[in-house]
Amino acid sequence: MKRILVTPLSVIFGLLVVLAAQAEEKEIRGACRADAQKLCKGIQPGGGRLAICLKQHESELSPACRERVAEAQQQGKEFAHACKADAETVCKGVQPGQGRVLRCLVENKDKLSSGCRAEIAEGESRHPCMKDVERLCKGVQPGGGRMMECMKQHEAELSPACKAHHEEKMDGEKK
């Protein structure tokens, strides 16, 4: 039972990696970018690896990054509280890990409690590419850059909001 609770927490901590191919990179570009570059050199992004590294170096994080981590943890707790019962019933046979429980919840939205549906909708609204990932990369296993590769393959099909986000991200990396 604890594994079901931990999985949503880690997924939210990585800003719903399963649904947003760029979510972890967005997190790192923000308040934790310098910390990640300093403390997690050589860590390959994806699959929540940078989030895990930052968690391991929690005592060394900058105040801004520590605050962002605390916010992500709170979001994870709220998600877990709202969706724990749904995960235990709707996704009972799903093996936890790599976002499988979250994916199950998203794929079965119509069977979820209103509180869990609201948490998922809030998560989806945080990133402009989430609906595109869900639509275009539904069968792709997260991790190892597979989601990012899927998004690149479907670049022409991305929504205007996702394309704008990607362009903004690329401009930010050039600076």
Coordinates of C-alpha atoms in Angstrom, one line a residue:
M1 CA 0.0 0.0 0.0
K2 CA 2.9 2.4 0.8
R3 CA 4.3 1.8 -2.7
I4 CA 1.2 3.2 -4.3
L5 CA 1.5 6.3 -2.1
V6 CA 5.2 6.8 -2.9
T7 CA 4.8 6.5 -6.6
P8 CA 2.4 9.5 -6.9
L9 CA 4.7 11.5 -4.6
S10 CA 7.7 10.9 -6.7
V11 CA 5.8 11.5 -10.0
I12 CA 4.6 14.8 -8.7
F13 CA 8.0 15.7 -7.4
G14 CA 9.3 15.3 -11.0
L15 CA 6.3 17.4 -12.1
L16 CA 4.4 14.6 -13.6
V17 CA 7.2 13.3 -15.8
V18 CA 4.9 10.7 -17.4
L19 CA 2.6 13.3 -18.8
A20 CA 5.1 16.0 -19.6
A21 CA 8.2 15.1 -21.5
Q22 CA 9.8 18.4 -20.6
A23 CA 8.6 18.8 -17.0
E24 CA 11.9 17.8 -15.3
E25 CA 13.9 20.1 -17.5
K26 CA 11.5 22.9 -16.7
E27 CA 12.0 22.3 -13.0
I28 CA 15.8 22.3 -13.4
R29 CA 15.7 25.5 -15.6
G30 CA 14.0 27.2 -12.7
A31 CA 14.9 27.5 -9.1
C32 CA 17.1 24.4 -9.0
R33 CA 19.1 24.7 -12.2
A34 CA 22.3 26.0 -10.6
D35 CA 22.0 23.4 -7.8
A36 CA 21.5 20.6 -10.3
Q37 CA 24.5 21.7 -12.4
K38 CA 26.7 21.8 -9.2
L39 CA 25.4 18.8 -7.3
C40 CA 24.2 16.4 -10.0
K41 CA 26.9 16.7 -12.7
G42 CA 26.7 13.8 -15.0
I43 CA 23.2 12.7 -14.1
Q44 CA 21.2 12.0 -17.2
P45 CA 17.9 13.8 -17.1
G46 CA 14.7 11.8 -17.3
G47 CA 12.9 9.3 -15.2
G48 CA 13.1 11.6 -12.2
R49 CA 16.9 11.0 -11.8
L50 CA 17.6 14.7 -11.3
A51 CA 14.8 15.1 -8.8
I52 CA 16.2 12.1 -6.9
C53 CA 19.7 13.6 -7.0
L54 CA 18.5 16.9 -5.6
K55 CA 16.6 15.1 -2.9
Q56 CA 19.8 13.3 -1.9
H57 CA 21.6 16.7 -1.6
E58 CA 18.6 18.4 0.1
S59 CA 20.8 19.9 2.9
E60 CA 23.1 21.6 0.2
L61 CA 20.3 23.2 -1.9
S62 CA 19.9 26.9 -2.3
P63 CA 17.0 28.5 -0.4
A64 CA 15.0 29.0 -3.7
C65 CA 15.5 25.4 -4.7
R66 CA 14.7 24.1 -1.3
E67 CA 11.4 26.1 -1.4
R68 CA 10.6 24.7 -4.8
V69 CA 11.3 21.1 -3.6
A70 CA 9.0 21.8 -0.6
E71 CA 6.2 23.0 -2.9
A72 CA 6.6 19.9 -5.1
Q73 CA 6.5 17.7 -2.0
Q74 CA 3.3 19.4 -0.8
Q75 CA 1.7 19.0 -4.2
G76 CA 2.7 15.3 -4.1
K77 CA 1.0 14.9 -0.7
E78 CA -2.1 16.6 -1.9
F79 CA -2.2 14.3 -5.0
A80 CA -1.5 11.2 -3.0
H81 CA -4.3 12.1 -0.5
A82 CA -6.8 12.8 -3.3
C83 CA -5.9 9.8 -5.4
K84 CA -4.8 7.0 -3.0
A85 CA -8.1 5.3 -2.8
D86 CA -8.6 5.6 -6.6
A87 CA -5.2 4.1 -7.2
E88 CA -5.9 1.2 -4.9
T89 CA -9.2 0.4 -6.6
V90 CA -9.0 1.5 -10.2
C91 CA -5.3 0.6 -10.7
K92 CA -5.2 -2.3 -8.3
G93 CA -3.1 -4.7 -10.5
V94 CA -0.8 -2.0 -11.9
Q95 CA 2.9 -2.4 -10.9
P96 CA 4.1 0.8 -9.3
G97 CA 7.1 2.6 -10.8
Q98 CA 7.9 4.7 -13.8
G99 CA 4.6 6.5 -13.6
R100 CA 2.5 3.4 -14.4
V101 CA 0.0 4.1 -11.6
L102 CA -0.4 7.8 -12.7
R103 CA -0.8 6.7 -16.3
C104 CA -3.5 4.3 -15.2
L105 CA -5.3 7.0 -13.3
V106 CA -5.2 9.4 -16.3
E107 CA -6.4 6.7 -18.7
N108 CA -9.3 6.0 -16.3
K109 CA -10.3 9.6 -15.4
D110 CA -14.0 8.8 -15.9
K111 CA -13.8 6.2 -13.1
L112 CA -12.0 8.5 -10.6
S113 CA -13.4 10.5 -7.7
S114 CA -13.9 14.2 -8.3
G115 CA -11.0 15.1 -6.0
C116 CA -8.5 12.9 -7.9
R117 CA -9.8 14.1 -11.2
A118 CA -9.3 17.7 -10.0
E119 CA -5.7 16.9 -8.9
I120 CA -4.9 15.4 -12.3
A121 CA -6.5 18.4 -14.1
E122 CA -4.4 20.7 -12.0
G123 CA -1.2 18.8 -12.9
E124 CA -2.1 18.9 -16.5
S125 CA -2.7 22.6 -16.4
R126 CA 0.8 23.2 -15.0
H127 CA 2.5 22.3 -18.3
P128 CA 1.4 23.3 -21.8
C129 CA 2.6 20.0 -23.3
M130 CA 0.9 17.6 -21.0
K131 CA -2.2 17.0 -23.2
D132 CA 0.1 16.6 -26.3
V133 CA 2.2 14.0 -24.5
E134 CA -1.0 12.2 -23.5
R135 CA -2.4 12.3 -27.0
L136 CA 0.8 11.7 -29.1
C137 CA 2.9 9.5 -26.8
K138 CA 0.3 7.4 -25.0
G139 CA 2.1 4.0 -25.4
V140 CA 5.6 5.3 -24.8
Q141 CA 7.4 4.0 -21.7
P142 CA 8.9 7.0 -19.7
G143 CA 12.6 7.3 -19.0
G144 CA 15.7 7.2 -21.0
G145 CA 14.6 10.2 -23.1
R146 CA 11.9 8.2 -24.8
M147 CA 9.1 10.7 -24.1
M148 CA 11.3 13.6 -25.4
E149 CA 12.1 11.6 -28.5
C150 CA 8.4 11.0 -29.1
M151 CA 7.6 14.7 -28.8
K152 CA 10.4 15.5 -31.3
Q153 CA 8.9 12.9 -33.7
H154 CA 5.5 14.6 -33.4
E155 CA 6.8 18.2 -33.5
A156 CA 4.5 19.1 -36.4
E157 CA 1.5 17.9 -34.5
L158 CA 2.1 19.8 -31.2
S159 CA -0.4 22.3 -29.9
P160 CA 0.4 26.0 -30.3
A161 CA 0.9 26.4 -26.6
C162 CA 3.3 23.5 -26.5
K163 CA 5.2 24.8 -29.5
A164 CA 5.5 28.2 -27.8
H165 CA 6.7 26.6 -24.6
H166 CA 9.4 24.7 -26.5
E167 CA 10.5 27.8 -28.4
E168 CA 10.7 29.7 -25.1
K169 CA 12.7 26.9 -23.6
M170 CA 15.1 26.8 -26.5
D171 CA 15.6 30.6 -26.3
G172 CA 16.3 30.4 -22.6
E173 CA 19.0 27.8 -23.2
K174 CA 20.7 29.9 -25.8
K175 CA 21.2 32.8 -23.3

